[in-house]
mmCIF file of C-alpha atoms and ligand atoms in Angstrom:
data_model
loop_
_atom_site.group_PDB
_atom_site.id
_atom_site.type_symbol
_atom_site.label_atom_id
_atom_site.label_comp_id
_atom_site.label_asym_id
_atom_site.label_seq_id
_atom_site.Cartn_x
_atom_site.Cartn_y
_atom_site.Cartn_z
ATOM 1 C CA MET A 5 88.848 263.367 91.471
ATOM 2 C CA LYS A 6 90.589 265.550 93.728
ATOM 3 C CA ILE A 7 87.841 268.405 95.547
ATOM 4 C CA ALA A 8 89.826 270.957 97.082
ATOM 5 C CA VAL A 9 88.490 272.274 100.447
ATOM 6 C CA LEU A 10 88.473 274.801 101.362
ATOM 7 C CA PRO A 11 85.853 275.994 104.289
ATOM 8 C CA GLY A 12 87.324 279.357 104.643
ATOM 9 C CA ASP A 13 85.287 281.921 107.789
ATOM 10 C CA GLY A 14 82.685 281.778 109.876
ATOM 11 C CA ILE A 15 79.960 278.889 109.435
ATOM 12 C CA GLY A 16 82.068 277.778 106.742
ATOM 13 C CA PRO A 17 83.918 274.789 108.281
ATOM 14 C CA GLU A 18 80.514 274.109 109.341
ATOM 15 C CA VAL A 19 78.332 274.490 106.485
ATOM 16 C CA THR A 20 81.313 272.582 104.549
ATOM 17 C CA ALA A 21 81.684 269.787 106.724
ATOM 18 C CA GLU A 22 78.107 268.547 105.917
ATOM 19 C CA ALA A 23 78.203 268.935 102.147
ATOM 20 C CA VAL A 24 82.174 267.004 102.480
ATOM 21 C CA ARG A 25 80.051 264.053 104.548
ATOM 22 C CA VAL A 26 76.891 263.930 101.827
ATOM 23 C CA LEU A 27 79.785 263.587 98.767
ATOM 24 C CA GLU A 28 82.079 260.970 101.161
ATOM 25 C CA ALA A 29 78.046 258.776 101.666
ATOM 26 C CA LEU A 30 77.748 258.421 97.793
ATOM 27 C CA SER A 31 81.403 256.526 98.891
ATOM 28 C CA LEU A 32 82.166 257.555 94.554
ATOM 29 C CA PRO A 33 85.438 255.932 93.421
ATOM 30 C CA GLY A 34 88.441 257.592 93.704
ATOM 31 C CA LEU A 35 86.864 260.668 94.911
ATOM 32 C CA THR A 36 89.846 262.263 96.960
ATOM 33 C CA LEU A 37 89.846 265.709 99.478
ATOM 34 C CA LEU A 38 92.122 268.170 100.168
ATOM 35 C CA GLU A 39 91.943 271.060 102.438
ATOM 36 C CA GLY A 40 93.234 273.965 102.198
ATOM 37 C CA ASP A 41 92.959 278.039 103.961
ATOM 38 C CA VAL A 42 91.234 281.133 102.744
ATOM 39 C CA GLY A 43 90.307 284.001 103.791
ATOM 40 C CA GLY A 44 91.099 285.698 107.151
ATOM 41 C CA VAL A 45 91.558 282.373 109.044
ATOM 42 C CA ALA A 46 94.334 281.728 105.896
ATOM 43 C CA TYR A 47 95.071 285.295 106.583
ATOM 44 C CA LYS A 48 95.968 284.886 110.546
ATOM 45 C CA ARG A 49 97.611 281.766 109.981
ATOM 46 C CA HIS A 50 99.784 282.731 107.051
ATOM 47 C CA GLY A 51 99.814 286.479 106.945
ATOM 48 C CA HIS A 52 97.209 286.594 103.360
ATOM 49 C CA PRO A 53 94.110 285.955 102.751
ATOM 50 C CA LEU A 54 94.667 283.356 99.356
ATOM 51 C CA PRO A 55 97.955 282.135 100.105
ATOM 52 C CA GLN A 56 100.866 280.348 97.584
ATOM 53 C CA GLU A 57 99.671 276.792 98.902
ATOM 54 C CA THR A 58 95.770 277.800 98.496
ATOM 55 C CA LEU A 59 96.298 278.634 94.679
ATOM 56 C CA ASP A 60 98.676 275.276 94.436
ATOM 57 C CA LEU A 61 96.429 273.030 96.014
ATOM 58 C CA ALA A 62 93.654 274.587 93.808
ATOM 59 C CA GLY A 63 95.612 274.448 90.568
ATOM 60 C CA GLU A 64 96.275 271.070 91.301
ATOM 61 C CA ALA A 65 92.408 270.005 91.995
ATOM 62 C CA ASP A 66 89.438 268.717 89.498
ATOM 63 C CA ALA A 67 87.343 270.920 91.492
ATOM 64 C CA ILE A 68 86.997 273.073 94.188
ATOM 65 C CA LEU A 69 85.028 273.438 97.413
ATOM 66 C CA PHE A 70 84.207 276.871 98.968
ATOM 67 C CA GLY A 71 82.358 277.572 102.295
ATOM 68 C CA ALA A 72 82.237 281.694 103.237
ATOM 69 C CA VAL A 73 85.465 284.430 103.584
ATOM 70 C CA GLY A 74 84.626 287.068 105.676
ATOM 71 C CA ASP A 75 86.208 287.325 109.867
ATOM 72 C CA PRO A 76 84.977 291.117 110.714
ATOM 73 C CA SER A 77 88.065 291.435 113.326
ATOM 74 C CA CYS A 78 89.536 291.607 109.736
ATOM 75 C CA ASP A 79 88.185 294.653 107.989
ATOM 76 C CA THR A 80 90.217 297.540 108.682
ATOM 77 C CA LEU A 81 93.222 295.270 106.844
ATOM 78 C CA GLU A 82 93.819 297.507 103.887
ATOM 79 C CA ARG A 83 91.760 295.677 100.873
ATOM 80 C CA HIS A 84 94.081 293.704 99.810
ATOM 81 C CA LEU A 85 94.465 291.375 102.874
ATOM 82 C CA ARG A 86 91.035 291.328 104.301
ATOM 83 C CA PRO A 87 89.028 287.868 103.699
ATOM 84 C CA GLU A 88 87.304 288.412 100.343
ATOM 85 C CA GLN A 89 90.263 288.750 98.277
ATOM 86 C CA ALA A 90 90.100 285.301 99.005
ATOM 87 C CA ILE A 91 87.264 284.851 96.858
ATOM 88 C CA LEU A 92 87.582 287.754 94.206
ATOM 89 C CA GLY A 93 91.609 286.425 93.688
ATOM 90 C CA LEU A 94 90.295 282.924 93.093
ATOM 91 C CA ARG A 95 87.626 283.824 91.499
ATOM 92 C CA LYS A 96 89.678 285.820 88.529
ATOM 93 C CA HIS A 97 93.075 283.792 89.441
ATOM 94 C CA LEU A 98 91.449 280.703 87.740
ATOM 95 C CA GLY A 99 89.771 282.534 84.643
ATOM 96 C CA LEU A 100 86.253 281.670 86.431
ATOM 97 C CA PHE A 101 84.589 284.080 84.495
ATOM 98 C CA ALA A 102 80.757 282.509 84.427
ATOM 99 C CA ASN A 103 79.138 282.138 87.520
ATOM 100 C CA LEU A 104 75.839 280.553 87.789
ATOM 101 C CA ARG A 105 72.809 280.692 90.805
ATOM 102 C CA PRO A 106 69.629 278.231 90.150
ATOM 103 C CA ALA A 107 67.781 279.842 92.565
ATOM 104 C CA ARG A 108 63.852 278.129 92.623
ATOM 105 C CA VAL A 109 61.126 277.303 94.695
ATOM 106 C CA PHE A 110 60.893 273.311 95.771
ATOM 107 C CA ALA A 111 57.374 272.331 94.436
ATOM 108 C CA GLY A 112 55.516 272.249 97.364
ATOM 109 C CA LEU A 113 57.657 274.949 99.943
ATOM 110 C CA GLU A 114 55.689 278.081 98.691
ATOM 111 C CA HIS A 115 54.996 278.723 101.670
ATOM 112 C CA LEU A 116 58.765 279.379 103.373
ATOM 113 C CA SER A 117 58.642 282.025 100.808
ATOM 114 C CA PRO A 118 57.683 285.416 102.228
ATOM 115 C CA LEU A 119 56.851 285.993 98.689
ATOM 116 C CA ARG A 120 52.686 285.146 98.439
ATOM 117 C CA ALA A 121 52.646 281.571 97.669
ATOM 118 C CA ASP A 122 50.690 281.772 94.374
ATOM 119 C CA ILE A 123 53.089 284.256 93.131
ATOM 120 C CA ALA A 124 56.626 281.946 95.178
ATOM 121 C CA ALA A 125 55.715 279.411 93.010
ATOM 122 C CA GLY A 126 56.599 280.601 89.360
ATOM 123 C CA LEU A 127 60.139 281.621 90.840
ATOM 124 C CA ASP A 128 62.443 278.896 89.113
ATOM 125 C CA MET A 129 65.163 281.357 87.709
ATOM 126 C CA LEU A 130 69.050 281.164 86.589
ATOM 127 C CA ILE A 131 70.766 283.450 87.408
ATOM 128 C CA VAL A 132 74.388 283.470 85.396
ATOM 129 C CA ARG A 133 76.742 286.591 86.289
ATOM 130 C CA GLU A 134 79.425 287.206 85.001
ATOM 131 C CA LEU A 135 82.372 287.369 87.672
ATOM 132 C CA THR A 136 86.207 288.499 86.924
ATOM 133 C CA GLY A 137 84.893 292.237 85.261
ATOM 134 C CA ASP A 138 82.775 294.758 85.888
ATOM 135 C CA VAL A 139 83.310 297.819 89.202
ATOM 136 C CA TYR A 140 84.443 294.241 91.321
ATOM 137 C CA PHE A 141 87.687 294.349 88.922
ATOM 138 C CA GLY A 142 88.451 298.031 88.041
ATOM 139 C CA ALA A 143 90.626 300.385 88.726
ATOM 140 C CA LYS A 144 89.913 301.843 93.247
ATOM 141 C CA GLY A 145 90.646 304.552 94.867
ATOM 142 C CA ARG A 146 91.423 307.412 97.636
ATOM 143 C CA ARG A 147 91.173 310.739 95.786
ATOM 144 C CA VAL A 148 90.877 314.486 97.995
ATOM 145 C CA SER A 149 88.482 316.634 95.355
ATOM 146 C CA GLU A 150 89.179 320.151 94.597
ATOM 147 C CA ALA A 151 86.797 320.979 96.906
ATOM 148 C CA GLY A 152 89.364 319.813 99.416
ATOM 149 C CA GLU A 153 87.225 316.427 100.095
ATOM 150 C CA HIS A 154 88.496 312.859 100.707
ATOM 151 C CA GLU A 155 86.278 310.639 97.399
ATOM 152 C CA GLY A 156 86.711 307.477 96.698
ATOM 153 C CA TRP A 157 85.948 306.473 93.402
ATOM 154 C CA ASP A 158 85.915 302.636 91.901
ATOM 155 C CA SER A 159 85.361 302.653 87.340
ATOM 156 C CA MET A 160 83.062 300.135 86.163
ATOM 157 C CA SER A 161 84.397 298.985 82.209
ATOM 158 C CA TYR A 162 83.418 295.414 80.201
ATOM 159 C CA CYS A 163 85.603 294.666 76.692
ATOM 160 C CA GLU A 164 83.622 293.111 74.189
ATOM 161 C CA HIS A 165 84.659 289.327 74.673
ATOM 162 C CA GLU A 166 83.860 289.829 77.875
ATOM 163 C CA VAL A 167 80.619 290.527 77.201
ATOM 164 C CA ARG A 168 80.503 287.902 74.732
ATOM 165 C CA ARG A 169 81.689 284.812 76.338
ATOM 166 C CA ILE A 170 79.618 285.319 79.351
ATOM 167 C CA ALA A 171 77.300 286.106 76.791
ATOM 168 C CA HIS A 172 77.263 282.323 74.880
ATOM 169 C CA VAL A 173 77.159 280.764 78.883
ATOM 170 C CA ALA A 174 73.651 282.148 79.057
ATOM 171 C CA PHE A 175 72.392 281.710 75.980
ATOM 172 C CA ARG A 176 73.923 277.855 75.895
ATOM 173 C CA ALA A 177 71.593 277.260 79.220
ATOM 174 C CA ALA A 178 68.350 279.366 77.619
ATOM 175 C CA ALA A 179 68.735 276.885 74.872
ATOM 176 C CA THR A 180 69.050 273.867 76.010
ATOM 177 C CA SER A 181 66.755 274.655 78.437
ATOM 178 C CA GLY A 182 64.334 276.033 75.983
ATOM 179 C CA LEU A 183 63.754 279.304 78.935
ATOM 180 C CA PRO A 184 63.297 282.299 77.751
ATOM 181 C CA LEU A 185 66.660 285.285 78.158
ATOM 182 C CA THR A 186 66.200 288.194 79.882
ATOM 183 C CA SER A 187 70.168 290.481 79.657
ATOM 184 C CA VAL A 188 69.913 292.081 83.211
ATOM 185 C CA ASP A 189 71.655 296.308 82.676
ATOM 186 C CA LYS A 190 71.487 299.854 82.926
ATOM 187 C CA ALA A 191 71.889 300.723 79.997
ATOM 188 C CA ASN A 192 69.292 303.950 80.446
ATOM 189 C CA VAL A 193 72.507 305.855 82.282
ATOM 190 C CA LEU A 194 75.789 303.786 82.666
ATOM 191 C CA GLU A 195 77.877 303.247 78.809
ATOM 192 C CA THR A 196 79.356 300.347 79.559
ATOM 193 C CA SER A 197 75.590 298.317 80.146
ATOM 194 C CA GLN A 198 74.768 299.678 76.436
ATOM 195 C CA LEU A 199 78.182 298.574 75.565
ATOM 196 C CA TRP A 200 76.870 295.650 77.424
ATOM 197 C CA ARG A 201 73.511 295.589 75.078
ATOM 198 C CA ASP A 202 75.186 296.228 72.156
ATOM 199 C CA VAL A 203 76.908 292.397 72.010
ATOM 200 C CA VAL A 204 74.008 290.799 74.385
ATOM 201 C CA ILE A 205 71.966 291.623 70.692
ATOM 202 C CA GLU A 206 75.000 290.292 68.349
ATOM 203 C CA VAL A 207 75.571 287.409 70.105
ATOM 204 C CA ALA A 208 71.609 286.574 70.018
ATOM 205 C CA GLY A 209 72.817 286.342 66.127
ATOM 206 C CA ASP A 210 74.354 282.354 67.084
ATOM 207 C CA TYR A 211 70.497 281.672 68.341
ATOM 208 C CA PRO A 212 67.128 282.272 66.915
ATOM 209 C CA GLN A 213 65.708 279.710 69.320
ATOM 210 C CA VAL A 214 66.339 281.983 72.195
ATOM 211 C CA ALA A 215 63.710 284.252 72.918
ATOM 212 C CA LEU A 216 65.664 287.707 74.557
ATOM 213 C CA ASP A 217 64.822 290.655 76.449
ATOM 214 C CA HIS A 218 66.060 293.173 77.659
ATOM 215 C CA MET A 219 65.730 294.361 81.235
ATOM 216 C CA TYR A 220 67.382 297.188 83.738
ATOM 217 C CA VAL A 221 68.613 295.706 87.026
ATOM 218 C CA ASP A 222 65.747 298.289 89.079
ATOM 219 C CA ASN A 223 62.588 296.785 86.818
ATOM 220 C CA ALA A 224 64.299 293.321 87.612
ATOM 221 C CA ALA A 225 64.816 294.411 91.213
ATOM 222 C CA MET A 226 60.579 294.635 90.824
ATOM 223 C CA GLN A 227 60.024 291.898 89.118
ATOM 224 C CA VAL A 228 61.499 288.914 90.531
ATOM 225 C CA VAL A 229 59.643 289.893 93.988
ATOM 226 C CA SER A 230 56.381 291.063 91.993
ATOM 227 C CA HIS A 231 56.271 287.993 88.539
ATOM 228 C CA PRO A 232 59.676 285.840 89.192
ATOM 229 C CA GLU A 233 57.391 283.618 86.775
ATOM 230 C CA ARG A 234 59.097 285.902 83.795
ATOM 231 C CA PHE A 235 62.124 284.893 84.007
ATOM 232 C CA GLY A 236 63.929 281.530 82.252
ATOM 233 C CA VAL A 237 67.917 282.783 82.180
ATOM 234 C CA VAL A 238 68.966 285.793 83.440
ATOM 235 C CA LEU A 239 72.199 286.840 82.290
ATOM 236 C CA THR A 240 73.904 290.255 83.769
ATOM 237 C CA GLY A 241 77.717 291.188 85.199
ATOM 238 C CA ASN A 242 79.378 290.952 88.501
ATOM 239 C CA LEU A 243 77.133 294.225 90.872
ATOM 240 C CA PHE A 244 73.775 293.664 89.476
ATOM 241 C CA GLY A 245 74.202 289.085 90.154
ATOM 242 C CA ASP A 246 76.035 290.131 93.058
ATOM 243 C CA ILE A 247 72.226 292.701 94.293
ATOM 244 C CA LEU A 248 69.612 290.604 91.528
ATOM 245 C CA SER A 249 70.864 286.866 93.607
ATOM 246 C CA ASP A 250 70.503 287.789 97.230
ATOM 247 C CA LEU A 251 67.064 288.748 96.279
ATOM 248 C CA ALA A 252 66.234 285.352 94.570
ATOM 249 C CA SER A 253 67.430 284.429 97.627
ATOM 250 C CA ALA A 254 65.765 285.738 99.850
ATOM 251 C CA ALA A 255 62.722 285.347 97.525
ATOM 252 C CA VAL A 256 62.835 281.112 98.028
ATOM 253 C CA GLY A 257 62.647 281.516 101.174
ATOM 254 C CA SER A 258 66.134 281.634 102.359
ATOM 255 C CA ILE A 259 69.980 282.709 101.247
ATOM 256 C CA GLY A 260 70.602 279.538 103.615
ATOM 257 C CA LEU A 261 69.021 276.786 100.499
ATOM 258 C CA LEU A 262 71.328 278.987 96.920
ATOM 259 C CA PRO A 263 73.854 277.009 95.778
ATOM 260 C CA SER A 264 76.489 277.897 92.865
ATOM 261 C CA ALA A 265 78.712 277.527 90.359
ATOM 262 C CA SER A 266 81.315 279.221 89.175
ATOM 263 C CA LEU A 267 82.869 278.067 86.172
ATOM 264 C CA GLY A 268 85.624 278.825 83.459
ATOM 265 C CA GLU A 269 86.660 277.689 80.057
ATOM 266 C CA ARG A 270 89.239 275.305 81.655
ATOM 267 C CA THR A 271 88.636 271.521 81.914
ATOM 268 C CA THR A 272 89.943 268.489 82.958
ATOM 269 C CA ALA A 273 89.527 264.640 82.368
ATOM 270 C CA PHE A 274 86.400 264.511 84.151
ATOM 271 C CA GLY A 275 85.149 268.143 82.840
ATOM 272 C CA THR A 276 84.821 271.420 83.598
ATOM 273 C CA PHE A 277 86.432 272.945 86.302
ATOM 274 C CA GLY A 278 84.363 274.930 88.782
ATOM 275 C CA LEU A 279 84.729 276.730 92.465
ATOM 276 C CA TYR A 280 80.911 275.560 94.156
ATOM 277 C CA GLU A 281 80.683 277.490 97.061
ATOM 278 C CA PRO A 282 77.222 278.213 98.893
ATOM 279 C CA ILE A 283 75.989 282.273 97.524
ATOM 280 C CA HIS A 284 75.332 283.189 101.530
ATOM 281 C CA GLY A 285 78.422 285.355 103.969
ATOM 282 C CA SER A 286 79.839 283.680 106.919
ATOM 283 C CA ALA A 287 76.923 285.008 109.078
ATOM 284 C CA PRO A 288 79.964 285.187 112.024
ATOM 285 C CA ASP A 289 77.380 286.194 114.302
ATOM 286 C CA ILE A 290 76.528 282.376 113.938
ATOM 287 C CA ALA A 291 79.189 281.053 113.213
ATOM 288 C CA GLY A 292 80.710 278.119 115.325
ATOM 289 C CA GLN A 293 77.021 277.547 117.021
ATOM 290 C CA GLY A 294 76.063 274.738 115.021
ATOM 291 C CA LYS A 295 72.563 276.684 113.571
ATOM 292 C CA ALA A 296 73.832 277.006 109.457
ATOM 293 C CA ASN A 297 72.217 275.508 107.185
ATOM 294 C CA PRO A 298 74.259 273.464 105.129
ATOM 295 C CA MET A 299 71.509 273.020 101.913
ATOM 296 C CA ALA A 300 73.261 275.782 99.815
ATOM 297 C CA THR A 301 76.409 273.979 100.532
ATOM 298 C CA ILE A 302 75.041 270.200 100.154
ATOM 299 C CA LEU A 303 73.382 272.053 96.958
ATOM 300 C CA SER A 304 76.670 273.238 95.432
ATOM 301 C CA ALA A 305 78.354 269.902 95.695
ATOM 302 C CA ALA A 306 74.982 268.751 93.461
ATOM 303 C CA MET A 307 76.683 271.518 91.084
ATOM 304 C CA MET A 308 80.248 269.532 90.900
ATOM 305 C CA LEU A 309 79.175 267.189 90.644
ATOM 306 C CA ARG A 310 76.941 267.541 87.167
ATOM 307 C CA HIS A 311 79.554 269.907 85.911
ATOM 308 C CA SER A 312 82.938 269.195 86.936
ATOM 309 C CA PHE A 313 82.182 265.262 86.777
ATOM 310 C CA GLY A 314 79.604 263.963 84.447
ATOM 311 C CA ARG A 315 77.696 261.883 87.636
ATOM 312 C CA GLU A 316 74.452 263.282 87.213
ATOM 313 C CA ALA A 317 72.855 260.525 88.535
ATOM 314 C CA GLU A 318 74.320 261.250 91.956
ATOM 315 C CA ALA A 319 74.025 265.324 91.043
ATOM 316 C CA ASP A 320 69.750 264.220 91.549
ATOM 317 C CA ARG A 321 69.455 262.308 93.929
ATOM 318 C CA ILE A 322 70.926 265.346 96.344
ATOM 319 C CA GLU A 323 69.313 267.272 94.829
ATOM 320 C CA VAL A 324 66.197 265.055 95.173
ATOM 321 C CA ALA A 325 67.125 264.749 99.330
ATOM 322 C CA VAL A 326 67.470 267.201 99.752
ATOM 323 C CA GLY A 327 63.698 268.146 98.585
ATOM 324 C CA LYS A 328 62.582 266.111 100.547
ATOM 325 C CA ALA A 329 64.156 266.658 103.810
ATOM 326 C CA LEU A 330 62.554 270.160 103.297
ATOM 327 C CA ALA A 331 59.349 268.761 102.716
ATOM 328 C CA ASP A 332 59.867 266.312 105.909
ATOM 329 C CA GLY A 333 59.783 269.552 107.336
ATOM 330 C CA ILE A 334 63.312 269.473 108.101
ATOM 331 C CA LEU A 335 64.015 273.632 108.502
ATOM 332 C CA GLY A 336 66.872 275.164 109.844
ATOM 333 C CA GLY A 337 66.352 278.768 112.106
ATOM 334 C CA ASP A 338 66.114 280.492 108.683
ATOM 335 C CA LEU A 339 63.484 278.758 107.913
ATOM 336 C CA GLY A 340 61.873 279.131 111.270
ATOM 337 C CA GLY A 341 63.140 276.375 111.588
ATOM 338 C CA THR A 342 64.979 274.368 114.958
ATOM 339 C CA TYR A 343 67.233 271.979 113.065
ATOM 340 C CA GLY A 344 70.530 272.654 113.342
ATOM 341 C CA THR A 345 73.754 272.073 110.622
ATOM 342 C CA ALA A 346 74.193 268.401 111.853
ATOM 343 C CA ALA A 347 71.247 267.659 111.855
ATOM 344 C CA ILE A 348 70.269 268.584 108.591
ATOM 345 C CA GLY A 349 73.350 267.155 106.807
ATOM 346 C CA ALA A 350 72.212 263.833 108.735
ATOM 347 C CA ALA A 351 68.547 263.968 107.713
ATOM 348 C CA VAL A 352 69.879 264.845 104.407
ATOM 349 C CA ARG A 353 71.826 261.799 104.575
ATOM 350 C CA GLU A 354 69.234 259.358 105.533
ATOM 351 C CA ARG A 355 66.933 260.324 101.991
ATOM 352 C CA LEU A 356 70.023 259.824 99.808
HETATM 353 C C1 LIG B 11 78.767 286.999 96.576
HETATM 354 C C2 LIG B 11 79.652 287.422 97.540
HETATM 355 C C3 LIG B 11 81.166 287.464 97.549
HETATM 356 C C4 LIG B 11 80.622 289.237 95.971
HETATM 357 C C5 LIG B 11 81.894 289.137 98.325
HETATM 358 C C6 LIG B 11 82.568 287.471 100.039
HETATM 359 C C7 LIG B 11 83.347 288.888 98.157
HETATM 360 O O1 LIG B 11 78.403 288.988 98.727
HETATM 361 O O2 LIG B 11 79.806 285.436 95.643
HETATM 362 O O3 LIG B 11 77.973 286.666 96.657
HETATM 363 O O4 LIG B 11 80.358 290.111 96.522
HETATM 364 O O5 LIG B 11 80.968 288.473 94.793
HETATM 365 MG MG1 LIG B 12 76.855 288.525 96.902
#
């Protein structure tokens, strides 16, 4: 089982190291970890945020454990050389169109949420975010308007097949779990969203057992923090999914707790090839200080064991250990506690 470990920038290396220690503590036979450079770090070493050798490494691996990318000292580079292009490039290049972002309040930990405990208790949703299309990957540029002003432009579009394949992922998740499915769009304004909605309705025909509703994204944002219990599986596009998943993470209590899996169509000898990363960024303000909460990355490693290696039991062990650590008051600064990165990692390992 070959895992490409891509720690990246900022707190990426710190949180990834703890997730790797957790994987090692499970003593899985045949586990090989290979490290590669991505992001600002890769730009500084190789002149590109996603060097060819990293792409080769990713292509050979059965799964990728990704930290974070983003470095303020690179913000003035041309867009194609910025650290963020590493993750966007990997998603696109590897065809990882399905991003699963589970967000749930651990039982007994409702007080960690900034929401009222009775509201937070109902938060347990799976956001299924389309990851390789939308305004993220459309043409974009600068031009001079007729009035002589500088103008920035980005184009948003979805093709039927892109909507259809992500819709199937979400419907399958809803069908297996028995949860309702909410498709989030902005069909009252955007033609891209109207097509999205039409295709989702068409795909729904294959899943008569799934309860489907449609919601505009502004309303969805409001419902996530006022009535989170009404969501089971949430299906949405790249941009809306980016925003709603940060919102859901804040409602859980911290963005430092949310893992993600990015999957495509490729399978390996062990399961589905995938990239696993915390949904948070590189947090340059606390990088290198040993303060970052590694739980989101550790939980991403659990998702990897489940989806890419069929190791359901070990994935459960990690998730239970993280839940226990939280219940025992092992809280990072993000949750108002004093535990640092290494101490949190050790606490999770002790509870495996
Ligand atoms: C995420 C991040 C990325 C995104 C950035 C780093 C490009 O915010 O994974 O949610 O916008 O997809
Ligand atoms: Mg984001």
